[in-house]
Short mmCIF file of C-alpha atoms and ligand atoms in Angstrom, two decimals:
data_model
loop_
_atom_site.label_atom_id
_atom_site.label_comp_id
_atom_site.label_asym_id
_atom_site.label_seq_id
_atom_site.Cartn_x
_atom_site.Cartn_y
_atom_site.Cartn_z
CA MET L 1 48.36 -57.87 -90.10
CA LYS L 2 46.44 -56.18 -92.71
CA SER L 3 47.97 -52.86 -93.98
CA THR L 4 46.32 -49.69 -93.63
CA ALA L 5 45.94 -49.46 -97.55
CA ILE L 6 43.31 -52.27 -97.40
CA ALA L 7 40.65 -49.91 -95.93
CA SER L 8 41.42 -47.50 -98.77
CA LYS L 9 39.57 -47.14 -102.07
CA LEU L 10 40.64 -49.51 -104.82
CA ALA L 11 42.77 -47.95 -107.47
CA LEU L 12 40.54 -49.34 -110.04
CA LEU L 13 37.58 -47.09 -108.65
CA GLY L 14 39.93 -44.06 -108.44
CA GLY L 15 41.75 -44.67 -105.06
CA LYS L 16 45.43 -44.52 -104.43
CA PRO L 17 47.55 -47.44 -105.86
CA VAL L 18 49.28 -49.53 -103.40
CA ARG L 19 52.47 -48.96 -105.54
CA SER L 20 53.04 -46.32 -107.83
CA THR L 21 57.01 -47.20 -108.59
CA PRO L 22 57.90 -50.01 -110.89
CA PHE L 23 59.22 -53.28 -109.76
CA PRO L 24 63.23 -53.49 -110.10
CA PRO L 25 64.34 -54.48 -113.57
CA TYR L 26 65.34 -57.84 -114.37
CA PRO L 27 68.03 -59.27 -114.94
CA THR L 28 70.61 -57.81 -112.90
CA ILE L 29 74.20 -57.50 -114.43
CA GLY L 30 76.82 -57.48 -112.12
CA ASP L 31 80.51 -56.49 -112.17
CA GLU L 32 81.48 -60.30 -112.52
CA GLU L 33 79.49 -60.49 -115.92
CA LYS L 34 80.92 -57.14 -117.11
CA LYS L 35 84.31 -58.49 -116.22
CA ALA L 36 83.93 -61.71 -118.34
CA VAL L 37 82.64 -59.76 -121.04
CA MET L 38 85.76 -57.48 -121.22
CA GLU L 39 88.12 -60.58 -121.15
CA VAL L 40 86.53 -61.95 -124.36
CA MET L 41 86.57 -58.54 -125.84
CA ASP L 42 90.27 -58.25 -124.99
CA SER L 43 91.08 -61.68 -126.47
CA GLY L 44 89.95 -60.32 -129.98
CA HIS L 45 87.89 -63.70 -130.49
CA LEU L 46 84.14 -63.39 -130.48
CA SER L 47 83.33 -66.92 -131.89
CA SER L 48 86.44 -69.07 -132.32
CA PHE L 49 84.29 -71.80 -134.30
CA SER L 50 86.92 -72.53 -136.91
CA ALA L 51 88.23 -75.28 -139.23
CA SER L 52 89.63 -77.83 -136.62
CA ARG L 53 88.16 -80.44 -134.36
CA GLN L 54 88.63 -78.05 -131.54
CA GLY L 55 87.21 -75.21 -133.56
CA PHE L 56 84.39 -77.19 -134.77
CA LEU L 57 83.49 -77.93 -130.88
CA GLY L 58 83.38 -74.03 -130.42
CA GLY L 59 85.50 -71.39 -128.53
CA GLU L 60 87.48 -71.56 -125.43
CA LYS L 61 84.40 -70.15 -123.43
CA VAL L 62 82.02 -72.13 -125.28
CA GLN L 63 83.43 -75.43 -124.38
CA ALA L 64 84.30 -74.29 -120.71
CA PHE L 65 80.56 -73.24 -120.67
CA GLU L 66 79.26 -76.58 -122.06
CA GLN L 67 81.55 -78.56 -119.58
CA ALA L 68 80.46 -76.68 -116.46
CA PHE L 69 76.73 -77.04 -117.34
CA ALA L 70 76.92 -80.52 -118.15
CA ALA L 71 78.79 -80.92 -114.80
CA TYR L 72 76.40 -78.89 -112.72
CA HIS L 73 73.88 -81.37 -113.91
CA GLY L 74 76.14 -84.61 -113.78
CA MET L 75 75.90 -85.01 -117.25
CA THR L 76 78.63 -85.93 -119.87
CA PHE L 77 77.83 -83.77 -122.85
CA GLY L 78 76.70 -80.06 -122.94
CA VAL L 79 76.35 -78.62 -126.43
CA ALA L 80 75.63 -74.94 -126.54
CA PHE L 81 73.38 -73.10 -129.00
CA ASN L 82 72.14 -69.53 -129.63
CA SER L 83 68.55 -70.07 -128.25
CA ALA L 84 66.69 -72.81 -126.76
CA THR L 85 64.72 -72.88 -130.07
CA SER L 86 67.58 -73.92 -132.17
CA GLY L 87 68.81 -76.59 -129.22
CA LEU L 88 65.32 -78.07 -129.28
CA HIS L 89 65.43 -78.35 -133.10
CA ALA L 90 68.57 -80.05 -132.55
CA ALA L 91 67.22 -82.33 -130.28
CA VAL L 92 64.16 -83.23 -132.42
CA ALA L 93 66.70 -84.02 -135.39
CA ALA L 94 69.14 -85.74 -133.39
CA CYS L 95 66.33 -87.98 -131.84
CA GLY L 96 65.60 -89.04 -135.36
CA ALA L 97 62.38 -87.27 -135.79
CA GLY L 98 61.55 -86.26 -139.21
CA PRO L 99 58.81 -86.35 -142.15
CA GLY L 100 56.01 -88.44 -141.34
CA ASP L 101 56.64 -88.73 -137.59
CA GLU L 102 54.69 -87.45 -134.69
CA VAL L 103 56.11 -85.88 -131.69
CA ILE L 104 54.01 -85.39 -128.64
CA VAL L 105 54.04 -81.60 -126.73
CA PRO L 106 51.91 -79.76 -124.62
CA PRO L 107 50.02 -77.03 -125.94
CA TYR L 108 50.14 -74.77 -122.79
CA THR L 109 53.90 -73.63 -123.35
CA PHE L 110 55.89 -71.27 -125.63
CA THR L 111 55.41 -71.63 -129.39
CA ALA L 112 59.04 -73.11 -129.83
CA THR L 113 58.33 -76.14 -128.18
CA ALA L 114 55.93 -77.28 -130.95
CA THR L 115 57.55 -75.50 -133.79
CA ALA L 116 60.96 -77.04 -133.19
CA VAL L 117 59.12 -80.32 -134.19
CA LEU L 118 57.81 -78.40 -137.55
CA HIS L 119 61.22 -77.25 -137.93
CA HIS L 120 62.51 -80.88 -138.63
CA ASN L 121 59.35 -81.64 -140.83
CA ALA L 122 57.74 -83.73 -138.11
CA ILE L 123 54.16 -83.34 -136.79
CA PRO L 124 53.52 -82.01 -133.10
CA VAL L 125 50.61 -83.84 -131.28
CA PHE L 126 49.25 -82.17 -128.47
CA ALA L 127 48.83 -83.76 -125.23
CA ASP L 128 46.82 -82.02 -122.48
CA VAL L 129 48.38 -80.52 -119.04
CA ASP L 130 47.52 -80.93 -115.73
CA PRO L 131 45.17 -78.40 -114.24
CA VAL L 132 47.66 -77.64 -111.03
CA THR L 133 50.97 -77.91 -112.27
CA PHE L 134 50.36 -76.54 -115.90
CA CYS L 135 52.81 -79.51 -116.92
CA MET L 136 52.07 -82.26 -119.46
CA ASP L 137 49.43 -84.88 -117.91
CA PRO L 138 50.84 -88.40 -118.36
CA ARG L 139 47.73 -90.05 -119.08
CA ALA L 140 46.90 -87.26 -121.90
CA PHE L 141 50.64 -88.35 -123.14
CA GLU L 142 50.07 -91.91 -123.26
CA ALA L 143 46.56 -91.58 -125.07
CA ALA L 144 48.17 -89.33 -127.88
CA ILE L 145 50.70 -92.14 -128.69
CA THR L 146 50.31 -93.54 -132.24
CA PRO L 147 52.43 -95.83 -134.26
CA ARG L 148 53.93 -92.81 -135.85
CA THR L 149 55.22 -91.28 -132.41
CA LYS L 150 58.90 -90.77 -132.22
CA ALA L 151 59.33 -88.50 -129.26
CA VAL L 152 57.83 -86.62 -126.62
CA ILE L 153 58.69 -83.06 -125.22
CA PRO L 154 57.42 -82.60 -121.54
CA VAL L 155 58.03 -79.13 -120.59
CA HIS L 156 58.91 -78.02 -116.73
CA LEU L 157 56.43 -74.92 -117.05
CA LEU L 158 57.00 -71.86 -114.92
CA GLY L 159 59.62 -73.40 -112.95
CA HIS L 160 57.39 -76.52 -111.88
CA PRO L 161 58.74 -79.97 -112.60
CA ALA L 162 56.72 -82.30 -115.06
CA GLU L 163 55.73 -85.85 -113.69
CA MET L 164 58.85 -87.40 -114.97
CA ASP L 165 58.53 -90.87 -113.25
CA GLN L 166 55.48 -91.52 -115.22
CA ILE L 167 56.42 -89.89 -118.57
CA MET L 168 59.67 -91.95 -118.40
CA ALA L 169 57.91 -95.03 -117.68
CA ILE L 170 55.43 -94.44 -120.57
CA ALA L 171 58.15 -93.25 -123.05
CA ARG L 172 60.25 -96.36 -122.45
CA LYS L 173 57.31 -98.69 -122.65
CA HIS L 174 56.73 -97.32 -126.23
CA LYS L 175 60.32 -96.85 -127.02
CA LEU L 176 59.99 -93.11 -127.53
CA LYS L 177 62.86 -90.72 -127.13
CA VAL L 178 62.29 -88.04 -124.16
CA ILE L 179 63.52 -84.35 -124.83
CA GLU L 180 63.19 -82.26 -121.64
CA ASP L 181 62.14 -78.66 -122.07
CA CYS L 182 63.66 -76.97 -119.22
CA ALA L 183 63.61 -73.62 -120.81
CA GLN L 184 61.84 -72.23 -117.63
CA ALA L 185 63.38 -74.48 -114.90
CA PRO L 186 67.08 -74.77 -114.63
CA GLY L 187 68.12 -75.80 -111.15
CA ALA L 188 64.57 -77.05 -110.42
CA LYS L 189 64.26 -80.73 -109.13
CA TYR L 190 62.02 -83.84 -109.35
CA LYS L 191 62.27 -86.15 -106.45
CA GLY L 192 65.86 -84.93 -105.79
CA ARG L 193 66.86 -85.27 -109.36
CA LEU L 194 67.92 -82.07 -111.24
CA LEU L 195 65.66 -81.48 -114.32
CA GLY L 196 67.34 -82.34 -117.55
CA THR L 197 68.82 -85.36 -116.31
CA MET L 198 66.19 -87.92 -116.68
CA GLY L 199 65.12 -87.75 -120.61
CA ASP L 200 67.40 -88.84 -123.48
CA CYS L 201 68.74 -85.07 -123.58
CA ALA L 202 67.21 -81.75 -122.17
CA VAL L 203 67.15 -78.14 -123.50
CA PHE L 204 67.71 -75.03 -121.64
CA SER L 205 67.16 -71.56 -122.40
CA PHE L 206 69.28 -68.42 -121.41
CA GLN L 207 67.14 -65.76 -122.94
CA GLU L 208 67.01 -62.39 -120.87
CA SER L 209 64.27 -63.37 -118.97
CA LYS L 210 65.06 -66.70 -117.82
CA ASN L 211 66.34 -68.00 -114.31
CA MET L 212 69.91 -67.61 -115.60
CA MET L 213 70.57 -65.73 -118.70
CA THR L 214 73.09 -64.79 -121.32
CA GLY L 215 70.99 -62.48 -123.43
CA GLU L 216 70.05 -65.14 -125.90
CA GLY L 217 71.48 -68.65 -125.86
CA GLY L 218 70.53 -72.24 -125.02
CA MET L 219 72.01 -75.49 -124.08
CA LEU L 220 71.48 -79.12 -124.76
CA ILE L 221 72.73 -81.60 -122.08
CA THR L 222 73.02 -85.57 -122.69
CA ASN L 223 74.57 -88.76 -121.89
CA ASP L 224 74.62 -89.91 -125.18
CA PRO L 225 77.72 -89.32 -127.43
CA ASP L 226 75.91 -89.95 -130.74
CA LEU L 227 72.91 -87.46 -129.81
CA ALA L 228 75.60 -84.83 -128.58
CA GLU L 229 77.50 -85.40 -131.85
CA SER L 230 74.21 -85.22 -134.12
CA ALA L 231 73.45 -82.01 -132.47
CA ARG L 232 76.81 -80.41 -132.97
CA MET L 233 76.14 -81.22 -136.42
CA VAL L 234 72.89 -79.37 -136.70
CA ARG L 235 74.78 -76.57 -135.04
CA ASN L 236 77.27 -76.45 -137.44
CA HIS L 237 76.03 -76.62 -140.98
CA GLY L 238 75.73 -80.38 -140.88
CA GLU L 239 79.63 -80.67 -140.75
CA THR L 240 81.66 -82.76 -138.23
CA VAL L 241 85.60 -82.19 -138.20
CA VAL L 242 87.33 -85.53 -137.21
CA ALA L 243 90.14 -85.12 -134.50
CA GLY L 244 93.63 -84.62 -136.19
CA GLU L 245 92.06 -84.16 -139.41
CA VAL L 246 91.42 -80.72 -141.19
CA ARG L 247 87.94 -79.33 -142.07
CA LYS L 248 86.55 -80.67 -145.18
CA TYR L 249 83.47 -78.51 -145.68
CA LEU L 250 81.71 -82.06 -145.99
CA ALA L 251 78.02 -81.66 -145.21
CA GLN L 252 76.90 -85.06 -143.73
CA THR L 253 73.53 -83.82 -143.07
CA ILE L 254 71.63 -80.53 -143.24
CA GLY L 255 72.58 -78.10 -140.62
CA TRP L 256 72.45 -74.58 -139.43
CA ASN L 257 74.51 -71.86 -137.95
CA TYR L 258 73.28 -72.20 -134.32
CA ARG L 259 76.42 -71.49 -132.81
CA MET L 260 76.86 -69.55 -129.20
CA THR L 261 79.40 -66.55 -129.27
CA GLU L 262 82.20 -66.33 -126.76
CA ILE L 263 80.66 -63.36 -125.26
CA GLU L 264 77.21 -65.22 -124.57
CA ALA L 265 79.25 -68.14 -122.91
CA ALA L 266 81.47 -65.93 -120.87
CA ILE L 267 78.13 -64.78 -119.28
CA GLY L 268 76.80 -68.24 -118.82
CA LEU L 269 79.91 -69.18 -116.81
CA VAL L 270 79.09 -66.49 -114.56
CA GLN L 271 75.50 -66.72 -114.35
CA LEU L 272 75.64 -70.71 -113.66
CA LYS L 273 77.69 -69.69 -110.60
CA LYS L 274 75.00 -67.72 -109.43
CA LEU L 275 72.01 -69.85 -110.39
CA ASP L 276 71.46 -71.73 -107.26
CA GLY L 277 71.45 -68.26 -105.33
CA LEU L 278 69.09 -66.69 -108.00
CA ASN L 279 66.68 -69.83 -107.67
CA ASP L 280 66.92 -69.39 -103.74
CA HIS L 281 66.07 -65.87 -103.81
CA ARG L 282 63.05 -66.69 -105.89
CA ARG L 283 62.11 -69.31 -103.64
CA LEU L 284 62.26 -67.09 -100.66
CA LEU L 285 60.20 -64.55 -102.39
CA ALA L 286 57.51 -67.11 -103.35
CA ASN L 287 57.51 -68.91 -100.01
CA TYR L 288 57.11 -65.50 -98.35
CA LEU L 289 53.95 -64.66 -100.63
CA LEU L 290 52.45 -68.17 -100.19
CA LYS L 291 52.52 -67.74 -96.24
CA ARG L 292 50.97 -64.48 -96.46
CA LEU L 293 48.72 -63.90 -99.70
CA PRO L 294 44.99 -63.94 -98.65
CA VAL L 295 43.23 -67.37 -99.10
CA ILE L 296 39.89 -67.54 -100.71
CA PRO L 297 37.94 -70.18 -102.30
CA GLY L 298 38.74 -70.03 -106.04
CA LEU L 299 42.05 -68.40 -105.92
CA ARG L 300 45.18 -71.23 -106.08
CA TYR L 301 48.54 -70.12 -105.66
CA PRO L 302 51.42 -72.21 -106.91
CA VAL L 303 52.19 -75.61 -105.41
CA GLU L 304 55.24 -77.30 -104.80
CA PRO L 305 54.33 -81.10 -104.18
CA ALA L 306 56.50 -82.95 -101.51
CA GLU L 307 59.85 -84.19 -103.24
CA MET L 308 59.80 -81.31 -105.77
CA HIS L 309 62.09 -78.23 -106.05
CA HIS L 310 60.17 -75.31 -107.80
CA VAL L 311 62.32 -72.41 -109.21
CA TYR L 312 59.17 -70.15 -109.73
CA HIS L 313 60.29 -68.52 -113.13
CA VAL L 314 56.76 -67.39 -112.97
CA PHE L 315 54.37 -67.23 -110.03
CA GLY L 316 51.45 -69.06 -111.71
CA MET L 317 48.29 -68.95 -110.14
CA THR L 318 44.74 -70.46 -111.02
CA TYR L 319 41.56 -68.66 -110.70
CA ASP L 320 37.85 -69.58 -110.60
CA ALA L 321 35.54 -66.76 -111.64
CA LYS L 322 32.47 -68.53 -110.18
CA GLN L 323 33.82 -68.80 -106.88
CA VAL L 324 35.79 -65.64 -106.62
CA GLY L 325 32.68 -63.79 -107.82
CA ILE L 326 34.25 -61.45 -110.36
CA PRO L 327 35.76 -62.11 -113.93
CA ARG L 328 39.59 -63.18 -114.14
CA GLN L 329 40.03 -59.92 -116.14
CA GLN L 330 38.71 -57.53 -113.81
CA PHE L 331 40.95 -59.15 -110.84
CA ILE L 332 43.82 -58.54 -113.12
CA GLN L 333 42.89 -55.13 -113.85
CA ALA L 334 42.57 -54.22 -110.31
CA LEU L 335 46.00 -55.71 -109.40
CA VAL L 336 47.50 -53.87 -112.25
CA ALA L 337 45.92 -50.49 -111.12
CA GLU L 338 47.34 -51.09 -107.85
CA GLY L 339 50.76 -51.21 -109.44
CA ILE L 340 51.17 -55.04 -109.49
CA PRO L 341 52.31 -56.58 -113.00
CA ALA L 342 49.89 -59.30 -113.54
CA GLY L 343 48.58 -61.04 -116.78
CA SER L 344 46.42 -64.05 -117.82
CA GLY L 345 49.38 -66.02 -119.25
CA TYR L 346 49.47 -67.68 -122.52
CA PRO L 347 46.47 -66.19 -124.32
CA ARG L 348 45.66 -69.45 -126.40
CA PRO L 349 46.68 -73.25 -126.64
CA LEU L 350 49.35 -73.45 -129.59
CA TYR L 351 46.86 -75.48 -131.78
CA HIS L 352 44.82 -72.41 -131.76
CA ASN L 353 47.38 -70.30 -133.80
CA PRO L 354 46.82 -69.83 -137.64
CA LEU L 355 50.16 -72.09 -138.20
CA PHE L 356 48.12 -75.16 -136.67
CA GLN L 357 44.55 -74.29 -137.98
CA GLU L 358 45.59 -73.51 -141.29
CA ARG L 359 48.16 -76.13 -141.35
CA MET L 360 50.92 -73.72 -143.31
CA ALA L 361 54.40 -74.01 -142.22
CA TYR L 362 56.72 -74.44 -145.37
CA GLY L 363 55.32 -73.19 -148.62
CA LYS L 364 51.57 -72.80 -149.65
CA GLN L 365 50.89 -76.40 -150.02
CA GLY L 366 50.59 -77.33 -146.18
CA CYS L 367 53.92 -78.74 -145.93
CA PRO L 368 54.92 -80.80 -143.67
CA PHE L 369 51.13 -81.48 -142.58
CA THR L 370 50.43 -82.73 -146.07
CA CYS L 371 53.64 -84.49 -146.55
CA HIS L 372 53.05 -87.93 -148.47
CA LEU L 373 55.11 -89.57 -145.73
CA TYR L 374 52.75 -88.55 -143.17
CA GLN L 375 49.86 -91.25 -142.65
CA GLY L 376 48.53 -89.85 -139.67
CA THR L 377 45.28 -87.87 -138.85
CA VAL L 378 46.48 -85.39 -136.15
CA SER L 379 43.67 -83.15 -134.76
CA TYR L 380 43.97 -79.50 -133.86
CA ALA L 381 40.33 -78.97 -133.22
CA LYS L 382 38.79 -77.03 -130.43
CA GLY L 383 38.36 -79.15 -127.41
CA ILE L 384 41.12 -81.58 -127.96
CA CYS L 385 42.99 -80.22 -124.70
CA PRO L 386 40.17 -78.94 -122.50
CA VAL L 387 42.49 -78.23 -119.50
CA ALA L 388 45.05 -75.95 -121.30
CA GLU L 389 41.92 -74.54 -123.13
CA ASP L 390 40.45 -73.34 -119.94
CA LEU L 391 43.70 -72.00 -118.57
CA CYS L 392 44.00 -69.78 -121.38
CA ALA L 393 40.34 -68.79 -121.54
CA ASP L 394 39.90 -67.76 -117.97
CA ARG L 395 41.88 -69.91 -115.53
CA ALA L 396 45.47 -68.88 -115.34
CA LEU L 397 46.70 -65.87 -113.59
CA TRP L 398 50.44 -65.04 -113.79
CA THR L 399 53.00 -62.48 -112.32
CA PHE L 400 56.68 -62.24 -113.32
CA VAL L 401 57.82 -60.09 -110.51
CA VAL L 402 58.52 -62.82 -107.86
CA ARG L 403 62.35 -62.76 -108.92
CA PRO L 404 65.52 -61.12 -107.77
CA PRO L 405 66.55 -58.44 -107.34
CA ALA L 406 63.06 -57.91 -105.68
CA THR L 407 62.99 -58.03 -101.84
CA THR L 408 60.24 -59.03 -99.32
CA ALA L 409 59.28 -55.33 -99.12
CA ASP L 410 58.27 -55.57 -102.78
CA MET L 411 56.39 -58.84 -101.93
CA ASP L 412 54.52 -56.91 -99.18
CA ASP L 413 53.12 -54.58 -101.86
CA ILE L 414 51.78 -57.71 -103.76
CA ILE L 415 50.21 -59.14 -100.57
CA HIS L 416 48.54 -55.72 -99.70
CA ALA L 417 47.25 -55.20 -103.37
CA PHE L 418 45.81 -58.72 -103.24
CA GLU L 419 44.16 -58.04 -99.71
CA LYS L 420 42.66 -54.77 -101.10
CA VAL L 421 41.41 -56.49 -104.17
CA VAL L 422 39.99 -59.37 -102.36
CA GLU L 423 38.38 -57.06 -99.73
CA ALA L 424 36.85 -54.91 -102.74
CA ILE L 425 35.52 -58.09 -104.37
CA PRO L 426 31.94 -57.61 -102.95
CA GLU L 427 31.60 -53.89 -104.21
CA LEU L 428 32.94 -55.08 -107.80
CA LYS L 429 30.74 -57.79 -107.71
CA GLU L 430 27.80 -55.32 -107.06
CA GLN L 431 28.85 -52.91 -109.47
CA ASN L 432 29.07 -55.62 -112.25
CA HIS L 433 25.45 -56.76 -111.50
CA GLU L 434 24.18 -53.02 -111.64
CA THR L 435 25.70 -52.90 -115.14
CA THR L 436 24.49 -55.95 -116.50
CA VAL L 437 20.64 -55.42 -114.83
C1 PLP G 501 59.19 -73.44 -122.61
C2 PLP G 501 59.89 -72.83 -123.62
N1 PLP G 501 60.43 -73.56 -124.36
C3 PLP G 501 61.25 -72.97 -125.36
C4 PLP G 501 61.73 -71.57 -125.42
C5 PLP G 501 62.53 -70.93 -126.31
O1 PLP G 501 63.65 -70.35 -125.68
P1 PLP G 501 64.63 -69.45 -126.56
O2 PLP G 501 63.95 -68.01 -126.56
O3 PLP G 501 65.93 -69.27 -125.79
O4 PLP G 501 64.63 -69.75 -128.00
C6 PLP G 501 61.14 -70.59 -124.60
C7 PLP G 501 61.38 -69.23 -124.24
O5 PLP G 501 60.54 -68.69 -123.62
C8 PLP G 501 60.13 -71.53 -123.20
O6 PLP G 501 59.57 -70.81 -122.54
#
């Protein structure tokens, strides 16, 4: 049933907004997280990485969190990091990609997916995404493979699984390592399998906005013992400590300090127990919206193909201005005026950033793009990934507020705002016409 608000004037045109109070803040920190943090504080040890093999493996909470997170996924090893960015860097390093190598990534994702490749002096090569799921298009992935390709990083974007069967088959055919970027999709499933369990390794983010969070933090999971040990070394100054021996300060390779703290791990243990419930909450809200949002040509809501389990990190829609009748930005402005946070998502495909256009990462000589070991001719020209370019330019429409602790009453406001804006399209169209003639 339509709300009485629909008949009223659009807030963008001076009417009363559907909603004048903000959506509930995210994330929610419960007593359990607070208690876990206080336990760590009382223990007196906030990190506990130290000189023994145990210490090399991390503090008590870090190791417990790694084991619990790996077990949740049915995987053997978890390696905790201070972010997904550092975890991705370690994954690239542990997969053996470096100077002269290429790693294929999507351009419609957060910066870190591609810069993790540059961090290890390898070259990111962009493969376009699917216009409906926003995830890497397997055909574009295969077309981007060269003799220099070492690995691929499919991203499960906005909570939606990438097309893993096809990606894995192509990767195996070409002997490429697969690093799943699960930053936005912990607990999501592809054909019944949890994301992060299909590639050679996977990396998750626990940054504050994510479906489960520790403030900042990340985790790499894998079944490969060598990959896990390499990742631990990257995390810990390139050192390893052999069981039964004391630390020798022996840097076997280049490494960093990418270690997670005990406080973060303690929060992670609590959040992991909540993850399925938090995702169920997101799914309930998303499905509530999907049943009720107005259906009009040109506005497509998130899809969940059969056998997929979407965890709606973002409620990502696509927009066709020609079919809807008004520009995307105007539709967004109208929603925002009604009190519904909405936006156009990533503003540009990653290769449009100066970092790639000017090819300046390390120093002023263009390293690693100009490295003599790199024999390739990667292109970052406009038009290489048309789907991602269109999504950024005028097709994507996102809202973040479909998440706990919001309720279905909050979702009703979103529905009413969409209905109100959709109903006012002829009026807005008319106005646009008047201002352009
Ligand atoms: C797809 C993707 N990959 C990687 C990252 C990096 O995560 P972190 O902020 O934990 O470094 C993010 C963070 O937003 C992300 O969305």
